[in-house]
mmCIF file of C-alpha atoms in Angstrom:
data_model
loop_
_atom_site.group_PDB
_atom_site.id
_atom_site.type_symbol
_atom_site.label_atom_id
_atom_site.label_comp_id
_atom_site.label_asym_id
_atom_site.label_seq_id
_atom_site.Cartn_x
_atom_site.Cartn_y
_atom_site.Cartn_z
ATOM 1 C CA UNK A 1 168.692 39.521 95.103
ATOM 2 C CA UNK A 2 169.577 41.472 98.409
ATOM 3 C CA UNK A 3 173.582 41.632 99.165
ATOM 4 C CA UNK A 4 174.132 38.801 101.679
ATOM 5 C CA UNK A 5 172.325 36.411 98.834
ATOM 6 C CA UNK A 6 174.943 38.177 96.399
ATOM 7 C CA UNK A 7 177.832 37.854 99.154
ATOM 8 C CA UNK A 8 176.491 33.845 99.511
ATOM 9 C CA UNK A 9 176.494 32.816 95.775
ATOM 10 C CA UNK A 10 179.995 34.492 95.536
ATOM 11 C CA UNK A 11 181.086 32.041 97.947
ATOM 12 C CA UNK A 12 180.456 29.593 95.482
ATOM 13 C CA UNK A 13 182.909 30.457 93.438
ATOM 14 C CA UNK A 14 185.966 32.527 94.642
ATOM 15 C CA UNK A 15 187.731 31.967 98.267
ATOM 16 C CA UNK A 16 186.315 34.300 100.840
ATOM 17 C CA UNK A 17 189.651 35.638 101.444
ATOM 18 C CA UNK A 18 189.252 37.432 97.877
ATOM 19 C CA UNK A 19 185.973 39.210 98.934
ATOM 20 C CA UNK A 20 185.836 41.909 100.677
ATOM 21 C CA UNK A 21 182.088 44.016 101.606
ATOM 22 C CA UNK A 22 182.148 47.861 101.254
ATOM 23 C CA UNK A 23 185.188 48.485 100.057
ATOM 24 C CA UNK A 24 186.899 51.728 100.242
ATOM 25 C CA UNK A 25 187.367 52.033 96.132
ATOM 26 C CA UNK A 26 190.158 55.563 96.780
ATOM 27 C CA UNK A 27 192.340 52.642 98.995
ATOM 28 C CA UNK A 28 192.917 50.665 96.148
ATOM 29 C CA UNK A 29 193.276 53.750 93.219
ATOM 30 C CA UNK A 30 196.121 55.554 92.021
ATOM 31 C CA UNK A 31 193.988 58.875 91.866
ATOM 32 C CA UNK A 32 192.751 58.310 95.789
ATOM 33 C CA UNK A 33 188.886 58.804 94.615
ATOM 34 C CA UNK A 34 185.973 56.655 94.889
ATOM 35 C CA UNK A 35 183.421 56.016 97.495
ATOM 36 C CA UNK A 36 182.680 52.214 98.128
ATOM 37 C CA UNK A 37 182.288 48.794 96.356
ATOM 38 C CA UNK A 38 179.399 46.600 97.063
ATOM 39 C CA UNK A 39 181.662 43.349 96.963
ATOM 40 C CA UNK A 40 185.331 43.889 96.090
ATOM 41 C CA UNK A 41 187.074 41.182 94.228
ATOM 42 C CA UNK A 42 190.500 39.958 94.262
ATOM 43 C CA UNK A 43 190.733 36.868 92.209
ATOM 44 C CA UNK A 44 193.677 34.682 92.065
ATOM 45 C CA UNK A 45 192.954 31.811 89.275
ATOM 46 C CA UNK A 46 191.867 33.247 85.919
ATOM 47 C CA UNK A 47 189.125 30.294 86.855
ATOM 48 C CA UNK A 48 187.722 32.687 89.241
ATOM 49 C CA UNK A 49 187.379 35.589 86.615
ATOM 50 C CA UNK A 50 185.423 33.191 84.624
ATOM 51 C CA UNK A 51 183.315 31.857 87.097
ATOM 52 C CA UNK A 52 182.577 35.571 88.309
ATOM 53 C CA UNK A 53 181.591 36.822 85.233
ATOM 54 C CA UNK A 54 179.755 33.368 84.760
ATOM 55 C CA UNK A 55 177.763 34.357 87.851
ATOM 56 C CA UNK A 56 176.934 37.991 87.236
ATOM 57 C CA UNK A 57 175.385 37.085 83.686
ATOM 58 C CA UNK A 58 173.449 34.322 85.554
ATOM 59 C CA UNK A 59 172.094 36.492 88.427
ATOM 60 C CA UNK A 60 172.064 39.565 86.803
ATOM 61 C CA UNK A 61 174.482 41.124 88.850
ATOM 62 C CA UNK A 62 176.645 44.231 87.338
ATOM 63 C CA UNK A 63 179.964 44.200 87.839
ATOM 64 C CA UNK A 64 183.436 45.939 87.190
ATOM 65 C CA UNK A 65 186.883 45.767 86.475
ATOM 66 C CA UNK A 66 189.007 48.145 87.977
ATOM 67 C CA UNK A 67 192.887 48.168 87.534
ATOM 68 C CA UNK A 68 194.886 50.687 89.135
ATOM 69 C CA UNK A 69 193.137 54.105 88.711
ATOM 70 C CA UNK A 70 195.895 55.563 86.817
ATOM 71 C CA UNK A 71 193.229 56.828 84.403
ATOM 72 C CA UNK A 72 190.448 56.778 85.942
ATOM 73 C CA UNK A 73 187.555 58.196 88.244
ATOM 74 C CA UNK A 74 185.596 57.019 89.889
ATOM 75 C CA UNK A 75 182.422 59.029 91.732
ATOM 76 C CA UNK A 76 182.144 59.599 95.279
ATOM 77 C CA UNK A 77 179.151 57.208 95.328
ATOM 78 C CA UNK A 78 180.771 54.444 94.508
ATOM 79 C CA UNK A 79 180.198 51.299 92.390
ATOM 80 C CA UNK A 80 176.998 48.847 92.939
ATOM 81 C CA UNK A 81 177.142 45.180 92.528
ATOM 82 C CA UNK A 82 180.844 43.292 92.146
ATOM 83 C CA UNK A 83 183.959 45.306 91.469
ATOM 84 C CA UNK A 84 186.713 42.764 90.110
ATOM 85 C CA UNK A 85 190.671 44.087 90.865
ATOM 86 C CA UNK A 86 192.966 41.783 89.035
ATOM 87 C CA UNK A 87 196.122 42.751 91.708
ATOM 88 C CA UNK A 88 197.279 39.065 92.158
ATOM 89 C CA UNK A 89 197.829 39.008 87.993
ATOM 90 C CA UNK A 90 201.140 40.378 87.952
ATOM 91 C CA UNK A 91 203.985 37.895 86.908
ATOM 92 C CA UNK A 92 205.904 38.629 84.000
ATOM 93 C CA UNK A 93 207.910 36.366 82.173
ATOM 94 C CA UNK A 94 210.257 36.368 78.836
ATOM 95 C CA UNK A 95 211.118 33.231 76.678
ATOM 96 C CA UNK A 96 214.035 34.554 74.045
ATOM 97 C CA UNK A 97 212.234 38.028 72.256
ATOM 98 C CA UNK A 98 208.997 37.284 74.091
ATOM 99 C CA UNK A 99 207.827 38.810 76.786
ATOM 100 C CA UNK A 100 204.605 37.474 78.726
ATOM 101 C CA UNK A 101 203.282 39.897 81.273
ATOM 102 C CA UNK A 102 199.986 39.243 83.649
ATOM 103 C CA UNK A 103 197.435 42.471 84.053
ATOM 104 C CA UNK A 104 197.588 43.377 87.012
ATOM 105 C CA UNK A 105 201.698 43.830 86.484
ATOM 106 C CA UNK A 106 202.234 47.043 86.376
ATOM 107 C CA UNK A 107 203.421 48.423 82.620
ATOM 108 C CA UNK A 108 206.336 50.278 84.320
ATOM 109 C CA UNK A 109 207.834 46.661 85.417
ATOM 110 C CA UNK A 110 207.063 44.924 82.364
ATOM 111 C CA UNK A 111 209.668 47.737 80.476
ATOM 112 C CA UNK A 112 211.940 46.753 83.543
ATOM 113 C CA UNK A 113 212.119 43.633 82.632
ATOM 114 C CA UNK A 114 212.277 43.746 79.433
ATOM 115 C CA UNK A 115 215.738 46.016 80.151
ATOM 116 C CA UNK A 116 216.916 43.398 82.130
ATOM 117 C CA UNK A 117 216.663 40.626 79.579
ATOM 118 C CA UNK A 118 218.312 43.091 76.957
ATOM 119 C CA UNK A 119 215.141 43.392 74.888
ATOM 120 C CA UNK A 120 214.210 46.649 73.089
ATOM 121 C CA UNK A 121 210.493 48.046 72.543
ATOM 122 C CA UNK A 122 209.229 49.187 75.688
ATOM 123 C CA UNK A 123 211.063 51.913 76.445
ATOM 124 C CA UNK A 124 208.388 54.109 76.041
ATOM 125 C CA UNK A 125 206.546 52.762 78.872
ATOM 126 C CA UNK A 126 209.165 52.889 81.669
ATOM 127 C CA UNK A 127 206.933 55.806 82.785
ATOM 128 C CA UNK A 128 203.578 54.960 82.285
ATOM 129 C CA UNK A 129 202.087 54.239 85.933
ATOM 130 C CA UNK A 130 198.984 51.839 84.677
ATOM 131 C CA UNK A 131 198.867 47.801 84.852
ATOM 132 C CA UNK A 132 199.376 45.974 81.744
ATOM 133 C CA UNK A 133 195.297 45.686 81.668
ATOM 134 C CA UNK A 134 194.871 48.808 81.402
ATOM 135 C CA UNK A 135 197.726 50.045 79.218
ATOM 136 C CA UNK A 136 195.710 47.858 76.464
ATOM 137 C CA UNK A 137 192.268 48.702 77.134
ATOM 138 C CA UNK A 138 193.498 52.579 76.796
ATOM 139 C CA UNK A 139 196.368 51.361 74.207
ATOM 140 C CA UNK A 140 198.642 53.434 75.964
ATOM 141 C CA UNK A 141 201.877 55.811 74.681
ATOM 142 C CA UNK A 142 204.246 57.996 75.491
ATOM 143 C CA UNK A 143 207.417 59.607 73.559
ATOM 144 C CA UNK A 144 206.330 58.099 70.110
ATOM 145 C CA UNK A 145 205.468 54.496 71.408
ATOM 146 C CA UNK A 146 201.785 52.947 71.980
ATOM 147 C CA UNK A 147 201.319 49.499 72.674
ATOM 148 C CA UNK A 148 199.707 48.387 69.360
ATOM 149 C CA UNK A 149 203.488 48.993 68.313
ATOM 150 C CA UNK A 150 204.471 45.629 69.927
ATOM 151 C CA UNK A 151 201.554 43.465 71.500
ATOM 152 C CA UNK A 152 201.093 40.273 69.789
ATOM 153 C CA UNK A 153 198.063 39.425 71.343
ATOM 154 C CA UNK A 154 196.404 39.497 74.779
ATOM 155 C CA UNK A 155 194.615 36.382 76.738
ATOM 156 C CA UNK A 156 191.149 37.685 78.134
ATOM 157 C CA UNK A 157 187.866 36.756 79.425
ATOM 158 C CA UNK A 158 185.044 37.289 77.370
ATOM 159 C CA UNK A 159 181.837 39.031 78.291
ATOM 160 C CA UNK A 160 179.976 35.404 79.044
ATOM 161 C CA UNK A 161 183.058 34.161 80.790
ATOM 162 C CA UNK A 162 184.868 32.128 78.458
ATOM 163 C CA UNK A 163 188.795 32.221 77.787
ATOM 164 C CA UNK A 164 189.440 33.530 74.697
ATOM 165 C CA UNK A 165 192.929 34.762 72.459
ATOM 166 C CA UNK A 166 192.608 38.296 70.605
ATOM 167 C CA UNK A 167 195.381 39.034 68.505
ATOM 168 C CA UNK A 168 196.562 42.819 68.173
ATOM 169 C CA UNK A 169 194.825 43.618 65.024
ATOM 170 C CA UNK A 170 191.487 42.090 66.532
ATOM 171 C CA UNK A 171 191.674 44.701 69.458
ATOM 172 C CA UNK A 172 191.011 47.885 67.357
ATOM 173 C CA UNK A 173 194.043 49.543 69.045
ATOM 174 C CA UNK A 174 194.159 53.480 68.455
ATOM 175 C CA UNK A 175 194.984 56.708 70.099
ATOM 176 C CA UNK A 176 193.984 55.615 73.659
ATOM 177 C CA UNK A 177 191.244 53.465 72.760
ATOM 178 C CA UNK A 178 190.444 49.972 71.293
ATOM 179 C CA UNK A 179 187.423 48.257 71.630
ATOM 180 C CA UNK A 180 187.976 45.823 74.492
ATOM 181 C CA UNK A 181 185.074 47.959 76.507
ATOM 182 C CA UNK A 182 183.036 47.557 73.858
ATOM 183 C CA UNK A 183 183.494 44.261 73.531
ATOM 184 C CA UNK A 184 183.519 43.400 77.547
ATOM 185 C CA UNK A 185 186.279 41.779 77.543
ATOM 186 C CA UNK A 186 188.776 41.186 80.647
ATOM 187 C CA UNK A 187 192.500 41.307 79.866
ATOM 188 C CA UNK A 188 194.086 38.641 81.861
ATOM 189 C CA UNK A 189 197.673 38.615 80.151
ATOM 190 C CA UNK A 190 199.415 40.209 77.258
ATOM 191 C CA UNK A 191 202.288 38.737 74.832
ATOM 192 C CA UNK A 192 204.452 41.715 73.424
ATOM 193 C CA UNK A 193 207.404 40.897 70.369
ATOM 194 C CA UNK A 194 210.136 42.802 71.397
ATOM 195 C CA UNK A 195 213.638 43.182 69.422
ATOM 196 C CA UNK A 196 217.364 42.205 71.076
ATOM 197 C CA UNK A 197 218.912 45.180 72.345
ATOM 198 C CA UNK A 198 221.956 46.220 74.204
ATOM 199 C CA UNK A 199 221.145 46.905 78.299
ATOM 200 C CA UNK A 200 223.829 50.393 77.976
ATOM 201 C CA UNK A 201 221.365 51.624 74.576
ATOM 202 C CA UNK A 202 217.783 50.596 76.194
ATOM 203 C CA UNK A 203 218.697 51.922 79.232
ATOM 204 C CA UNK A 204 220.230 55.294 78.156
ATOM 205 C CA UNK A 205 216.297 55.805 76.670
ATOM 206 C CA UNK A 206 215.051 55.091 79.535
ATOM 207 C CA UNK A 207 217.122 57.109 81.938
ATOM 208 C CA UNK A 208 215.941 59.722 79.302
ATOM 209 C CA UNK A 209 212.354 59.543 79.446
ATOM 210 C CA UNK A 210 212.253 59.058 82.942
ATOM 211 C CA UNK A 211 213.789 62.246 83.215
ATOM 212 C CA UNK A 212 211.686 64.121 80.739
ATOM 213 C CA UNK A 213 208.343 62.605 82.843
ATOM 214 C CA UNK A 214 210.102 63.681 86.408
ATOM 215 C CA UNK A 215 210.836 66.880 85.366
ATOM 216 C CA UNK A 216 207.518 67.803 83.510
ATOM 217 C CA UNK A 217 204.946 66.035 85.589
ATOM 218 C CA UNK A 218 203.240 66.571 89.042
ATOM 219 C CA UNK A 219 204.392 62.984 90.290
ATOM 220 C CA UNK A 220 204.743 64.639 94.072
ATOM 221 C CA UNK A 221 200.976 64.285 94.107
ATOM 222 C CA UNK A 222 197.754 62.077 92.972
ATOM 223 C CA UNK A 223 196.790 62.238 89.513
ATOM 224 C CA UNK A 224 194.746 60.886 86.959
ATOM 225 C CA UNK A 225 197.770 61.232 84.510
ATOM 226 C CA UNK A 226 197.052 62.982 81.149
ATOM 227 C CA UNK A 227 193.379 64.440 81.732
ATOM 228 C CA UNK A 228 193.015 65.074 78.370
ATOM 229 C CA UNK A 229 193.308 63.803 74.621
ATOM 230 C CA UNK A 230 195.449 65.946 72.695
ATOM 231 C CA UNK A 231 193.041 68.249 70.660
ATOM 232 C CA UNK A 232 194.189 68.201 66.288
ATOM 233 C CA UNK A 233 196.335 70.689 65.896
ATOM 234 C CA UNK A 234 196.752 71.810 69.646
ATOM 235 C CA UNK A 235 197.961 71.068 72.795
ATOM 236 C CA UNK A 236 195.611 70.335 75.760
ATOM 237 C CA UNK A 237 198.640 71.462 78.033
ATOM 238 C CA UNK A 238 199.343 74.832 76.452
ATOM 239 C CA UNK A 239 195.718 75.556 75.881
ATOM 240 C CA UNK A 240 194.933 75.795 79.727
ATOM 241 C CA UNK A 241 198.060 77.258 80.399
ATOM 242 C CA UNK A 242 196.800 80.157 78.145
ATOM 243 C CA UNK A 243 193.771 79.897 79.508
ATOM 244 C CA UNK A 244 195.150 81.135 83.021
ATOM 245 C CA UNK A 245 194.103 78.116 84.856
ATOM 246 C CA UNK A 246 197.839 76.855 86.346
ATOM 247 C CA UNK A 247 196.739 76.632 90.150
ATOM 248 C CA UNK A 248 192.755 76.794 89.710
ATOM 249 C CA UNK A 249 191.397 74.977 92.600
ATOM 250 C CA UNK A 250 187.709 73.242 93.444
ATOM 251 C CA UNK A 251 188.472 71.563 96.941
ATOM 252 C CA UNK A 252 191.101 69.497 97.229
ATOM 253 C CA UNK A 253 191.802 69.262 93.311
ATOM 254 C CA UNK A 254 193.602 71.710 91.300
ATOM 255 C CA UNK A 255 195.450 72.613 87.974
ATOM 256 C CA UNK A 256 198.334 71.228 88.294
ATOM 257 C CA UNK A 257 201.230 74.403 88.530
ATOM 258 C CA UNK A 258 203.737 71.902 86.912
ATOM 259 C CA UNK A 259 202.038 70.696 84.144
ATOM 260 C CA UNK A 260 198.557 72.463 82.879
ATOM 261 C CA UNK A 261 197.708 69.083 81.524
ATOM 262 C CA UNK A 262 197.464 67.286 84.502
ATOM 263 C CA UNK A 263 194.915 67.774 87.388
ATOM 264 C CA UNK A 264 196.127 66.722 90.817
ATOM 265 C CA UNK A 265 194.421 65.343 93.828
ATOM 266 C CA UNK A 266 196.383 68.112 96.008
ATOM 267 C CA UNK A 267 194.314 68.347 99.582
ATOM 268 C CA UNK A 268 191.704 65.114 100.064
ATOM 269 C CA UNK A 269 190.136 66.151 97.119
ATOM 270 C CA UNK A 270 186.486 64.008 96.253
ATOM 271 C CA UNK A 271 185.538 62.757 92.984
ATOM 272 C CA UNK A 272 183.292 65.289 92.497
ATOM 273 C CA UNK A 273 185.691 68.188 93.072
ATOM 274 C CA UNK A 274 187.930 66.865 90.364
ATOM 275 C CA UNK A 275 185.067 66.051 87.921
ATOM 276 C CA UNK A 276 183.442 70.161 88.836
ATOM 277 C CA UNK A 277 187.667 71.108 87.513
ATOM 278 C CA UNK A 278 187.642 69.195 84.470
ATOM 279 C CA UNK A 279 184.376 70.781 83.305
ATOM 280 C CA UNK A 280 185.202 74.442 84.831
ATOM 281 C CA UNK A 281 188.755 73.663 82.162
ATOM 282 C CA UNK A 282 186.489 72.382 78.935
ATOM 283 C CA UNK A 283 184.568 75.387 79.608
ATOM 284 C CA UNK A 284 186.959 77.883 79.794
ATOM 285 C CA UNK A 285 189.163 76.460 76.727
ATOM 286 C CA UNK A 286 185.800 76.493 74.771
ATOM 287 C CA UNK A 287 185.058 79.658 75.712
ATOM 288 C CA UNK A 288 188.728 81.536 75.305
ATOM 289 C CA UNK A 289 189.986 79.757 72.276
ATOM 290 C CA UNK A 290 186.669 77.509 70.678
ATOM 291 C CA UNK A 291 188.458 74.069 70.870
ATOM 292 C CA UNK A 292 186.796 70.848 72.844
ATOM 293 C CA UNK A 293 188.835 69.307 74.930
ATOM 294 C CA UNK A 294 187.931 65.695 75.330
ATOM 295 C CA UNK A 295 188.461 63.785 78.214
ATOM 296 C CA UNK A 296 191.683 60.575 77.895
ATOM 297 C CA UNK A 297 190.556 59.705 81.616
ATOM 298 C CA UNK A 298 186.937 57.813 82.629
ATOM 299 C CA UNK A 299 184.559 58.457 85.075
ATOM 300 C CA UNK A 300 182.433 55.846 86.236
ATOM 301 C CA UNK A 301 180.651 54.963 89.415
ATOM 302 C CA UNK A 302 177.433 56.643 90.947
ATOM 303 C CA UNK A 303 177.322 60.140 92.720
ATOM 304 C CA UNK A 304 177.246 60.350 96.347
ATOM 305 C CA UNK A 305 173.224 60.498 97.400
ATOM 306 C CA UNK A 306 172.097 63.496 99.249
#
């Protein structure tokens, strides 16, 4: 199936307001990387996600689900076939300790919220710049808090497009992973438990982390976040610190001089300049002090043909 039969059975089943033809993936990503979507998706009925997935299994057609980038790469080439972006999913709601939140809302807002209904449980992620999507499928933490802490359960789409409820312990949440990839799933909305608090206490730890992240992290510039799991008994930070790679360049990307563990997007940097500087800083660690450092963020996507 060429790409204007692809572009014509899509018509079928999302508003052609919500596709968009060789789209610009770095536009739309936190990290500004990525070369270009076939057909860029921007649902706005859960519906839709069904009845997209529904249609790639049917015709064979790969597709994607990007959220914001926050932790992610993806290669100068691109991706083939449908990329869906959940953006529209972002509404956030709380009914007494309950709080709902859509996701494509960004995790930062959701701990917002939670502050302003006086509920206690996601401080920890008043600094995390991923959507609420993404924050599962990574199970994301910071300052002693992860999300299997307090999700309940999540709403998604299944891999042959059928609504289905996972409950937390169903999602194999662990130290940035569970197994929503594996299972193909599409997170359309999370429910989180959260605990009355008082606004002056929730907010003081926020105030507080926010300042610890501010301080320690390159936030002046593009990032992929935390480029690395933290090693056992190490830190990924301090290792290429010692390593003397604060301020190694490739192109546009470098070593962030603020925080060792981060790698920033500094001067137009491409994909493949950032991916060349993680494996130049595995490398070196391996070499200097014989510890792997594995990668927290994902590439995916195609390399730029020559």
């Amino acid at each position: 199936m060429n790409n204007r039969q692809v572009y014509e059975k899509l018509l079928t089943v999302v508003a052609e307001d919500t596709i968009k033809v060789d789209e610009m993936l770095r536009n739309h990503l936190y990290t500004k990387l990525g070369g270009k979507a076939d057909f860029f998706i921007t649902p706005t009925t859960y519906e839709e996600v069904q009845n997209v997935v529904k249609l790639s299994n049917e015709e064979n057609i790969p597709f994607t689900l990007l959220g914001n980038g926050s932790n992610l790469i993806v290669k100068d080439g691109g991706i083939r076939g449908i990329v869906i972006h959940l953006k529209n999913f972002n509404d956030i709601s709380t009914d007494g300790t309950t709080l709902v939140a859509q996701s494509g809302a960004a995790i930062i807002e959701a701990s917002r919220k939670a502050l302003a209904e006086n509920l206690s449980g996601l401080e920890f992620a008043c600094g995390i710049p991923g959507t609420v999507g993404g924050a599962l499928f990574m199970n994301a933490g910071a300052y002693g808090g992860e999300i299997k802490d307090v999700l309940d359960h999540a709403i998604v789409v299944d891999r042959h497009g059928e609504l289905v409820k996972r409950e937390a312990a169903d999602l194999a949440l662990d130290y940035r992973t569970s197994n929503i990839p594996e299972n193909g799933d599409i997170v359309l909305e999370a429910t989180f438990h959260l605990k009355h608090g008082k606004y002056e206490d929730i907010k003081a730890i926020m105030d507080d982390l926010t300042y610890k992240r501010e301080s320690k992290q390159p936030l002046e510039f593009p990032s992929c976040g935390s480029v690395f799991k933290r090693p056992p008994g190490y830190f990924a930070g301090k290792l290429i610190q010692d390593s003397d790679l604060q301020g190694k360049n490739i192109g546009g990307a470098e070593v962030s001089t603020k925080h060792a563990g981060f790698i920033v997007n500094k001067d137009n940097a491409t994909a493949t300049d950032y991916i060349s500087l993680i494996e130049h800083v595995q490398k070196t660690v391996k070499e200097k002090f014989n510890v792997e450092l594995e990668r927290e963020v994902r590439i995916i996507g195609e390399d730029l043909e020559k």
